[in-house]
Each structure stands twice: as C-alpha cells, then as structure tokens.
CSV table of C-alpha atoms in Angstrom, one decimal:
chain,number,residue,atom,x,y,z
A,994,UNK,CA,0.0,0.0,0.0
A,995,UNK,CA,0.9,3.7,-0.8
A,996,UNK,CA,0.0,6.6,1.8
A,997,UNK,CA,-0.9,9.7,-0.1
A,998,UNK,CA,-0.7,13.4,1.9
A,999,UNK,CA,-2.5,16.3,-0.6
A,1000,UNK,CA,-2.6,20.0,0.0
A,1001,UNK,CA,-5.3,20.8,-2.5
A,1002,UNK,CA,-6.7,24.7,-2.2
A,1003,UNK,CA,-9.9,24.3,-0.6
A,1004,UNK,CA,-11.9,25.0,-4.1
A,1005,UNK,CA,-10.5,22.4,-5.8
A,1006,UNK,CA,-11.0,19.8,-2.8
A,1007,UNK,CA,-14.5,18.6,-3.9
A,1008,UNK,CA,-13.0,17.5,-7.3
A,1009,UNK,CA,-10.3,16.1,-5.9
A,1010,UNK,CA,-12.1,13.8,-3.0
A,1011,UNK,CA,-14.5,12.6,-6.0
A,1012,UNK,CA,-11.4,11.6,-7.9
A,1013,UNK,CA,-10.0,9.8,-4.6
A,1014,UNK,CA,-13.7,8.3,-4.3
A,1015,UNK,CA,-13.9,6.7,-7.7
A,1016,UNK,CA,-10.3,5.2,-7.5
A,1017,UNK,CA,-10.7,1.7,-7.0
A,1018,UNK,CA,-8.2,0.5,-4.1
A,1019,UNK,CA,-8.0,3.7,-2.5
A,1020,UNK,CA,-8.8,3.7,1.7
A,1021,UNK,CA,-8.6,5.5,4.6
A,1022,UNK,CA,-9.7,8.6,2.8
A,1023,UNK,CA,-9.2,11.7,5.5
A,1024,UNK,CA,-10.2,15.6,4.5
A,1025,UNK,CA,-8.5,17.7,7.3
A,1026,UNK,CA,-10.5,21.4,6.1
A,1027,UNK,CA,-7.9,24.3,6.5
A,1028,UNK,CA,-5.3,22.4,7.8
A,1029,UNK,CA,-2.5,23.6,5.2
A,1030,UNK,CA,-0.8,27.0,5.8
A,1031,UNK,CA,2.1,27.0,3.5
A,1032,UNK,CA,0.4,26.4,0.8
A,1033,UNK,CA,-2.6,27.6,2.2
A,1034,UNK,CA,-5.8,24.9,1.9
A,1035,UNK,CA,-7.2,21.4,3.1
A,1036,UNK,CA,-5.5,18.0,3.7
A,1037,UNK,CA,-6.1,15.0,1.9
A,1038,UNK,CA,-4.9,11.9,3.1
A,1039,UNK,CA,-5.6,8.5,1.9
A,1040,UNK,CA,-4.2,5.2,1.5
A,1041,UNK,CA,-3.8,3.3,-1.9
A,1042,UNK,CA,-3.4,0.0,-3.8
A,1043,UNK,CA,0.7,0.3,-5.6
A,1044,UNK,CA,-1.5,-1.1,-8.4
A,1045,UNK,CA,-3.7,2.0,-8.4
A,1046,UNK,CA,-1.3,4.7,-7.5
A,1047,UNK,CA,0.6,5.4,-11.0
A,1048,UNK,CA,-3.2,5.9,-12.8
A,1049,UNK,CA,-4.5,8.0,-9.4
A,1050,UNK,CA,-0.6,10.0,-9.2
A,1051,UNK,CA,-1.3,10.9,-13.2
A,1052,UNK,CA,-5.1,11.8,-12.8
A,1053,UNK,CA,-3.7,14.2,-9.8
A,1054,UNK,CA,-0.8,15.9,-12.1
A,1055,UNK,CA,-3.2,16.5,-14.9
A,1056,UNK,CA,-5.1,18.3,-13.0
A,1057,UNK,CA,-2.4,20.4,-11.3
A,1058,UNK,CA,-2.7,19.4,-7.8
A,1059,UNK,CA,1.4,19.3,-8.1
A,1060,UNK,CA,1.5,23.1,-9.1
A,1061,UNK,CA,-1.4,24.4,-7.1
A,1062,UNK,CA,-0.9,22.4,-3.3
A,1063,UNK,CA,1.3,19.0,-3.3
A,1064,UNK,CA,1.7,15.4,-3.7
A,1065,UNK,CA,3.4,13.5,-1.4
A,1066,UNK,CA,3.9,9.8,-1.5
A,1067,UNK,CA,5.1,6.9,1.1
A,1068,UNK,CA,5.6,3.4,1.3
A,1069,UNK,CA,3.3,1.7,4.0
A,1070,UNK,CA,5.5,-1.1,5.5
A,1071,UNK,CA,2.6,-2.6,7.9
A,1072,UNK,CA,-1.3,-2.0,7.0
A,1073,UNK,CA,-3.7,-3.5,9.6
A,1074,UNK,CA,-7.3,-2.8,8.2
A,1075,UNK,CA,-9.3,-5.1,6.7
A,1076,UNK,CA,-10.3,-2.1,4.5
A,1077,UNK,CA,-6.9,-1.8,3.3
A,1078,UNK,CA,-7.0,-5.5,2.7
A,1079,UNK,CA,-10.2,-4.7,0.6
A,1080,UNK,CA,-8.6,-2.5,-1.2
A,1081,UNK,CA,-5.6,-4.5,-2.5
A,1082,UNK,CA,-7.8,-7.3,-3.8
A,1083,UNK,CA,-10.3,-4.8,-5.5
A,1084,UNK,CA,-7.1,-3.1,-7.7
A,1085,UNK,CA,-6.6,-4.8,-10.8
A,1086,UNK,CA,-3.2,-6.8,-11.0
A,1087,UNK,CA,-0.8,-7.2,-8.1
A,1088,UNK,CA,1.5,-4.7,-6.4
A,1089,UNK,CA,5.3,-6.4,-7.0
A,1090,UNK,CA,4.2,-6.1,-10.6
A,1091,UNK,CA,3.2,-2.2,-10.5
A,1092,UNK,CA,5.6,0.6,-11.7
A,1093,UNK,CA,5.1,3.8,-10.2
A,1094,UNK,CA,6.3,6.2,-13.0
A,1095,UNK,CA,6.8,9.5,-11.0
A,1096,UNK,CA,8.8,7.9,-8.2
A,1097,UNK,CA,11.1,5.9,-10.3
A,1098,UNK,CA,11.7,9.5,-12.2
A,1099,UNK,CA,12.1,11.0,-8.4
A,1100,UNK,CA,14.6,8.0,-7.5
A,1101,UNK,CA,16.7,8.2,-10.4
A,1102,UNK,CA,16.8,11.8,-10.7
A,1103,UNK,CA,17.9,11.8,-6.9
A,1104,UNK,CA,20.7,9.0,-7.6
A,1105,UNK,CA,22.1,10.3,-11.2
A,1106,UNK,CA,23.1,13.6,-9.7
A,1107,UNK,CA,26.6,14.1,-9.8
A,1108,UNK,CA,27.8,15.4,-6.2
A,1109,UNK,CA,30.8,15.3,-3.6
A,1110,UNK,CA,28.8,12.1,-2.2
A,1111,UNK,CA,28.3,9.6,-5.4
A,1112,UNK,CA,32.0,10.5,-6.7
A,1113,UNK,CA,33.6,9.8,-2.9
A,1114,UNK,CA,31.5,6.6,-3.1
A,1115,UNK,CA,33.1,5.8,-6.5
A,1116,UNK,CA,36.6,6.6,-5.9
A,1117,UNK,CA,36.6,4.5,-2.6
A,1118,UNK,CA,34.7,1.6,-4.6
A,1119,UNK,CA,37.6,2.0,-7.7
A,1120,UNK,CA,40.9,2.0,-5.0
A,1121,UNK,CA,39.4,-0.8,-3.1
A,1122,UNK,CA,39.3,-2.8,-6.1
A,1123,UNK,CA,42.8,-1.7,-7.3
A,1124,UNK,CA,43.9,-3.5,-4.0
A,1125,UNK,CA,41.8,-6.1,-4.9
A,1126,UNK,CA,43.4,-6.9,-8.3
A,1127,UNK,CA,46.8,-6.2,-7.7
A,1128,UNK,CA,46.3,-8.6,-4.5
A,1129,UNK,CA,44.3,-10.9,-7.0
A,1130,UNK,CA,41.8,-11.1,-3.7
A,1131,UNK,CA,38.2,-11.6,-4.8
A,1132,UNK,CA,36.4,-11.0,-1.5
A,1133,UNK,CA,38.2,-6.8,-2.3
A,1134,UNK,CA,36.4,-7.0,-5.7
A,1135,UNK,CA,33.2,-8.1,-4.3
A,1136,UNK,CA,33.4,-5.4,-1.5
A,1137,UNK,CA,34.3,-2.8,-4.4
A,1138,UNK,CA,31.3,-3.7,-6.1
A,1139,UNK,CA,28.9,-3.4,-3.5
A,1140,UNK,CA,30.4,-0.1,-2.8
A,1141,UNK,CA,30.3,1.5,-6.2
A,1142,UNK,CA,27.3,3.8,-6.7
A,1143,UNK,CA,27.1,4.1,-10.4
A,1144,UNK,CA,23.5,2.2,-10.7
A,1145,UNK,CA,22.2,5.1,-10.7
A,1146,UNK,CA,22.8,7.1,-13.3
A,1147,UNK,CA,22.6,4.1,-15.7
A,1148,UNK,CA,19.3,3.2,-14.3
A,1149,UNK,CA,18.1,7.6,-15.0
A,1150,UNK,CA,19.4,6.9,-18.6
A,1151,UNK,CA,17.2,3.9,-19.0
A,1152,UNK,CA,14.3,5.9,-17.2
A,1153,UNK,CA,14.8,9.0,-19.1
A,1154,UNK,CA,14.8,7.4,-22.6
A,1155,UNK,CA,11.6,5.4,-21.6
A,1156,UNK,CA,10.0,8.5,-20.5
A,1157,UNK,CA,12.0,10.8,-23.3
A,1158,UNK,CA,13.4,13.2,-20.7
A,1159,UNK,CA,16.5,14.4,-22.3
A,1160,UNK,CA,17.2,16.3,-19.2
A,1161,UNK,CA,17.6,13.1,-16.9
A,1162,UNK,CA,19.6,11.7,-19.8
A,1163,UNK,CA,22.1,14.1,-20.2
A,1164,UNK,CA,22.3,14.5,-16.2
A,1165,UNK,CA,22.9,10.6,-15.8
A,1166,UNK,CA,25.4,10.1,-18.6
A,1167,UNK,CA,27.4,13.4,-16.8
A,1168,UNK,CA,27.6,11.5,-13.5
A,1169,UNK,CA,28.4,8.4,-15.2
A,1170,UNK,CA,30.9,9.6,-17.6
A,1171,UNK,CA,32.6,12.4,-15.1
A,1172,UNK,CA,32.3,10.0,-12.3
A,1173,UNK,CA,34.3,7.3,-13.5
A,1174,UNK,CA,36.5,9.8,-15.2
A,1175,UNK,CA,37.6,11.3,-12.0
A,1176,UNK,CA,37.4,8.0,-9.8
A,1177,UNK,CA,39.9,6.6,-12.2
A,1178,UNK,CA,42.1,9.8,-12.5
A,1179,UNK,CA,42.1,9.5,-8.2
A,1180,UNK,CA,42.9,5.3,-8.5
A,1181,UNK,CA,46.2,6.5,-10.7
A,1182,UNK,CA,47.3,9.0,-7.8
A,1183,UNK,CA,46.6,6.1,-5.4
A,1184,UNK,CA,48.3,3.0,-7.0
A,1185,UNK,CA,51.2,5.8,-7.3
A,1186,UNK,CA,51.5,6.5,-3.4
A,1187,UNK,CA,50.8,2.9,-2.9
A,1188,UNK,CA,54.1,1.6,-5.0
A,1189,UNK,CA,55.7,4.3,-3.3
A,1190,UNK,CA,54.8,2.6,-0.4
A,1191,UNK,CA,56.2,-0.6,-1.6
A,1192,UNK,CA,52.6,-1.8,-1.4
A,1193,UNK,CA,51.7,-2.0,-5.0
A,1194,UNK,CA,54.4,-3.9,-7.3
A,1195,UNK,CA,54.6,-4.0,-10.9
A,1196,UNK,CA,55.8,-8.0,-9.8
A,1197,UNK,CA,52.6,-8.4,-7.8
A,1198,UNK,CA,50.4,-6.7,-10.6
A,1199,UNK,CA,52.0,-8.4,-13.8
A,1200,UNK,CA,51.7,-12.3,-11.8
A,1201,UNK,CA,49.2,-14.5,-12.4
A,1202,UNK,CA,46.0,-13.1,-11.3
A,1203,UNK,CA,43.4,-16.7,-12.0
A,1204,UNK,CA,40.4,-14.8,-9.5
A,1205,UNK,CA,40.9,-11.6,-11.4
A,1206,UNK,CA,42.4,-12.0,-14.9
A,1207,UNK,CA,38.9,-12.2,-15.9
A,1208,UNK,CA,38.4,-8.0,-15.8
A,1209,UNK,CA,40.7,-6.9,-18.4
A,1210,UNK,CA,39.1,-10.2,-20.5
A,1211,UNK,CA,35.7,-9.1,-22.4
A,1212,UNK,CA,33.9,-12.2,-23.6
A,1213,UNK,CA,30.2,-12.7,-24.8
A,1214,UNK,CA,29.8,-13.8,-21.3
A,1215,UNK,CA,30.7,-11.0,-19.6
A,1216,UNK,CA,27.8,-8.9,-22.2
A,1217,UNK,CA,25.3,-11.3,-21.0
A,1218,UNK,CA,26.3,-11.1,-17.2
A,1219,UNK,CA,25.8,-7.4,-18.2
A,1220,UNK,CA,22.3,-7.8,-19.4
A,1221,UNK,CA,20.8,-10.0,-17.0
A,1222,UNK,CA,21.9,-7.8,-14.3
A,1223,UNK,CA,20.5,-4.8,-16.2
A,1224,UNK,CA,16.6,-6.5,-16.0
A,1225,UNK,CA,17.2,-7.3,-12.3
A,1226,UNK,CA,18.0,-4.8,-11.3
A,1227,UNK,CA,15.7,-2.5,-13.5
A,1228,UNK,CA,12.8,-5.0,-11.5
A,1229,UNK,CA,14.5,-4.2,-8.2
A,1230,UNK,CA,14.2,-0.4,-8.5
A,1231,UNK,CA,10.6,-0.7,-10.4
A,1232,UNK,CA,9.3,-3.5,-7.9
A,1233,UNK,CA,10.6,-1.7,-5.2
A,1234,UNK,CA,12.5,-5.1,-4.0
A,1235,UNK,CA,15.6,-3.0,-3.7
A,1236,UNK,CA,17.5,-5.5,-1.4
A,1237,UNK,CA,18.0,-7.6,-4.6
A,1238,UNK,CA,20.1,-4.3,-5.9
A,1239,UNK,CA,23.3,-5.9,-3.8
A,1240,UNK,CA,22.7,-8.7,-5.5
A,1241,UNK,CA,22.6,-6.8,-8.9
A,1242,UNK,CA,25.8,-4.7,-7.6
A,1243,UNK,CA,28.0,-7.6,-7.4
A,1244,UNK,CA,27.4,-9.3,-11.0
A,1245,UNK,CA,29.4,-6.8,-12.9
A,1246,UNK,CA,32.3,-5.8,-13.4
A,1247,UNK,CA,32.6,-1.8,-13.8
A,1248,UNK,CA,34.4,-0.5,-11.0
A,1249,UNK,CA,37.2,-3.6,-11.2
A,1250,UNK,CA,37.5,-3.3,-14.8
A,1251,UNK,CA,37.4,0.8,-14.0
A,1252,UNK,CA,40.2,0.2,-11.1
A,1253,UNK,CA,42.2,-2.2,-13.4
A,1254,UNK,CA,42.6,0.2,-16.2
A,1255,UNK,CA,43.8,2.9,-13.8
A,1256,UNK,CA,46.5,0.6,-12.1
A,1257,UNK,CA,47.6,-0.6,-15.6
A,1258,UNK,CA,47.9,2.9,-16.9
A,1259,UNK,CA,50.4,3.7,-14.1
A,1260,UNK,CA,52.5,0.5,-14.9
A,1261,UNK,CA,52.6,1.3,-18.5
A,1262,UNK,CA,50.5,-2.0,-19.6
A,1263,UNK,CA,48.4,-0.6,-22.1
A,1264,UNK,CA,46.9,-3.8,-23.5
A,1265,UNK,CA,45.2,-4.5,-19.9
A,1266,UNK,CA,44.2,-1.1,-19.9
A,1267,UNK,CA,43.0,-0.9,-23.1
A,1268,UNK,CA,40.9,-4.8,-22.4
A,1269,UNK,CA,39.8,-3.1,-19.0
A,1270,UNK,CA,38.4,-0.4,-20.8
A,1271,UNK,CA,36.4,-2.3,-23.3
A,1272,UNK,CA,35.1,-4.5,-20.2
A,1273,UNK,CA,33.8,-1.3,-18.5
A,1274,UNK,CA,31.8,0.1,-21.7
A,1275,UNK,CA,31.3,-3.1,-22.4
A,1276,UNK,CA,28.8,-3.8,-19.4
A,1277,UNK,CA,27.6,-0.4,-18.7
A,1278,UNK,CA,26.1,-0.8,-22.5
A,1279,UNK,CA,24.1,-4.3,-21.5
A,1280,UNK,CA,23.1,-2.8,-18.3
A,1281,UNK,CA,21.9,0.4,-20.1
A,1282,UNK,CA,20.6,-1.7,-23.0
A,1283,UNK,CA,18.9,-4.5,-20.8
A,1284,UNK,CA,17.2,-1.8,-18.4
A,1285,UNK,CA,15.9,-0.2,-21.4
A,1286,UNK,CA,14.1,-2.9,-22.5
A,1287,UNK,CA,12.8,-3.9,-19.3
A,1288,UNK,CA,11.4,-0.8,-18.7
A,1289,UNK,CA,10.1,-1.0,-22.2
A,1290,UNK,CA,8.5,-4.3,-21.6
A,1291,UNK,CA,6.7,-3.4,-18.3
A,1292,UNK,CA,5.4,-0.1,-19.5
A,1293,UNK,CA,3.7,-2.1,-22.4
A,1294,UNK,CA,2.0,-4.9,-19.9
A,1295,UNK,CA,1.0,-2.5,-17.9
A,1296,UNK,CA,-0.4,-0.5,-20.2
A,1297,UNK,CA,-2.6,-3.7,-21.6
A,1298,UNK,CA,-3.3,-4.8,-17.9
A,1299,UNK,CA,-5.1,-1.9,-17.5
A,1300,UNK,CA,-7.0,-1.6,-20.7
A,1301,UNK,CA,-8.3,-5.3,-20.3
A,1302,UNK,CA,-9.2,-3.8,-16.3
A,1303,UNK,CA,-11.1,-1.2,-17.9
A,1304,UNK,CA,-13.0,-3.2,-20.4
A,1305,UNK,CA,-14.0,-6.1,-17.3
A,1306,UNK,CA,-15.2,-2.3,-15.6
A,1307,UNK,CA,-17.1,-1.5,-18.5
C-alpha cells in the first residue's frame, strides 16, 4: 500500500475527494479542512493499492494538484485494516508487478546527480578494487562492487529514454561519464602513493592473477552477465524489492574493470588497460541496453493490464 498526503486549495478539494472516491483501491480517505498553511488549503490523506497509484498520481498531475498544493507519496510497510486488505484485492493486478512512473523518475533523478557524495562513493569503490586486483583477492572486488554507486545514473538513462526526458539523460550520462573519469584519474594517484609505499608492485600486478584476470578479458559472457543484471535490477528499483540491488551490484564488473585500467595505466600496460576499458563500456552498454528494454517491456503490460481492467469495468 501507498500513503498519499494532498494539499489541494480548498476550491478544488471537492474535485479532488470525488477523484480519490472513484479510484478503485483507495482507503482511509481523510479531508482535514484548512489544515495547510504553506500552501494555504485542506489536507487530503488516503491510503492506496501500488497497483492503483501510477493511474491515481497521473489523474492528480493532470489536473495540477502538483502546481497548485502537493503530492506527497510513502511506502506503507505494515497496513492492519481489513479495508486496506479490501482495497488491494479490489485493484486490478498485483502490487510487486506495478511501476510507479513519477517515483522511479524522483529516484533516479535523486541518484544520477553528480555530487561530492556519489564521486567519494566511486573513488573509494575504484581503489578498493585496485587493492583487490593487484592482491588478485576476490572477496576486495566483491566489497568494491557493493560499494560502487554508479546504478544510478545508468538506471536515470534507462528511465529518461523510456520516459523521453533528455534532461535526466544528459544529467545521468554526466555522472556516469565524469564520475568514473575522475574515480579513475584518483585510483592512478593512489596506486602511485601505494608503490611508493612498496605496497603496490609492478611484480605483484604483472603475476598470475586466475580470480581476477577475468576484468581486463571481455567475452560474450561478460555482455550477457551485463544484461541480465540490467533486467534485475531494473525490477528491483521498479518492484521496489531493492534488497535484490546488492545482488545486482555484485554481478558486474565496472568498477574492477574501472580500477584495473587505472593501475595498468600507471605501470605502463596498455593492453590491460586498453581490455579493462572495453570490459567497462562493455557492461555499462548491456546494463543500459537491458534496463531499457525492461522498462520497455513493463510499460507495455501495464499498459494492456489496464486496458483489459477497464474493459471487465465496463
């Protein structure tokens, strides 16, 4: 279930309790008259089916409750009411299987924003894994993965060509693009204080490496790895399962192949940095290509869902 908080100026509250009314799967429906000072008018509260809430959150924007009050949307963990229960088994289709358009935009607006925060994340994510290949240690690669951030901006370039937002677009492929860019730039700097250190060797980074030769190593494989991590985790942000997005995290190889190319560029081995660069595009393309299409996909069954939903109405 979805909790919904309006401020709707109080001549428009009528239209927009009707509108709440008629929504099937909606509950708990509460008009607080007046409540609202800044923007001045009622409250609106009410509880709704996922199913439901993309139709009722693009019947609200139409008519400009989002420019005239506000729209404000939470995730109801725990629902005890057998109304609510009511509700969920009156919406048409099931709830895992609902996309909420306006909050994936919100999410991957919010996550595809290049700041201080995502390009600290991606740095520390990169030099971790440059101690992880130089050490040939998989357990730093997985860690590096986990850490890495850069989901985000290649799940806002799958949203925004979906939704054709060029804006989102060009926003995600800067934080992508200048992210890894200057993560990388930073992993040089560090694999140069490290062999200063006598931590990093060109010995220990030119051995046999058989848990981590496979980075600097693109294969069909590593495209398909690529693309099925793309759909799950495109269902993991859309589903709103987003535990699974660890999973997703830790099945590709950007940030070690991003980390591997660095340190091999400070050794001079341009054939390892070249093969860890073709690795990184390589997988951020099935990712961006895969989420795409899954996006694609579910905005089409949806769509037919609820056409067949409104034909059984009629």
């Amino acid at each position: 279930m979805l909790h919904l908080r309006l401020i709707v100026p109080a001549d428009r509250t009528d239209e927009v309790v009707a509108l709440l009314e008629k929504t099937v799967g909606t509950a708990h429906l509460v008009v607080l008259a007046g409540a609202a000072r800044s923007p001045a008018g009622d409250v609106i509260t009410c509880d709704v089916a996922r199913e439901a809430g993309d139709g009722l959150l693009r019947a609200l924007r139409e008519r400009g409750i989002d420019d005239c009050g506000s729209i404000a949307v939470e995730d109801i963990d725990l629902s005890l009411s057998k109304r609510a229960v009511q509700a969920e088994e009156d919406a048409p289709g099931e709830g895992a299987d609902a996309v909420l358009w306006e909050q994936l935009s919100g999410a991957t607006h919010e996550e595809s924003t290049l700041t201080v925060t995502y390009i600290a994340f991606l740095t520390l994510a990169t030099m971790i894994a440059a101690c992880g290949v130089v050490l040939d240690n998989a357990i730093l690669i997985v860690g590096a993965m986990a850490v890495g951030p850069e989901f985000g901006p290649l799940a806002g370039i799958c949203t925004a060509v979906v939704q054709r937002a060029p804006r989102l677009a060009w926003r995600s492929l800067v934080a992508l693009v200048a992210g890894f860019a200057v993560a990388m730039i930073l992993t040089v700097g560090f694999s140069y204080l490290m062999d200063a250190m006598d931590l990093f060797t060109y010995a220990k980074f030119e051995a046999d490496r058989p848990n981590t030769s496979f980075i600097w190593q693109p294969d069909l494989m590593s495209f398909v790895v690529a693309l099925l991590a793309g759909i799950a985790g495109t269902l993991s942000l859309t589903s709103a399962k987003s535990g699974a997005l660890v999973g997703v995290a830790i099945s590709v190889t950007t940030v070690p192949a991003a980390s591997n190319a660095a340190v091999a560029f400070l050794y001079g081995d341009y054939s390892q940095t070249v093969g860890s660069t073709g690795q990184l595009l390589l997988n951020l393309a099935g990712i961006i290509v895969a989420g795409t299409l899954t996006l694609v996909a579910q905005k089409y069954l949806w769509a037919r869902h609820r056409e067949r939903a409104a034909v059984r109405e009629g």
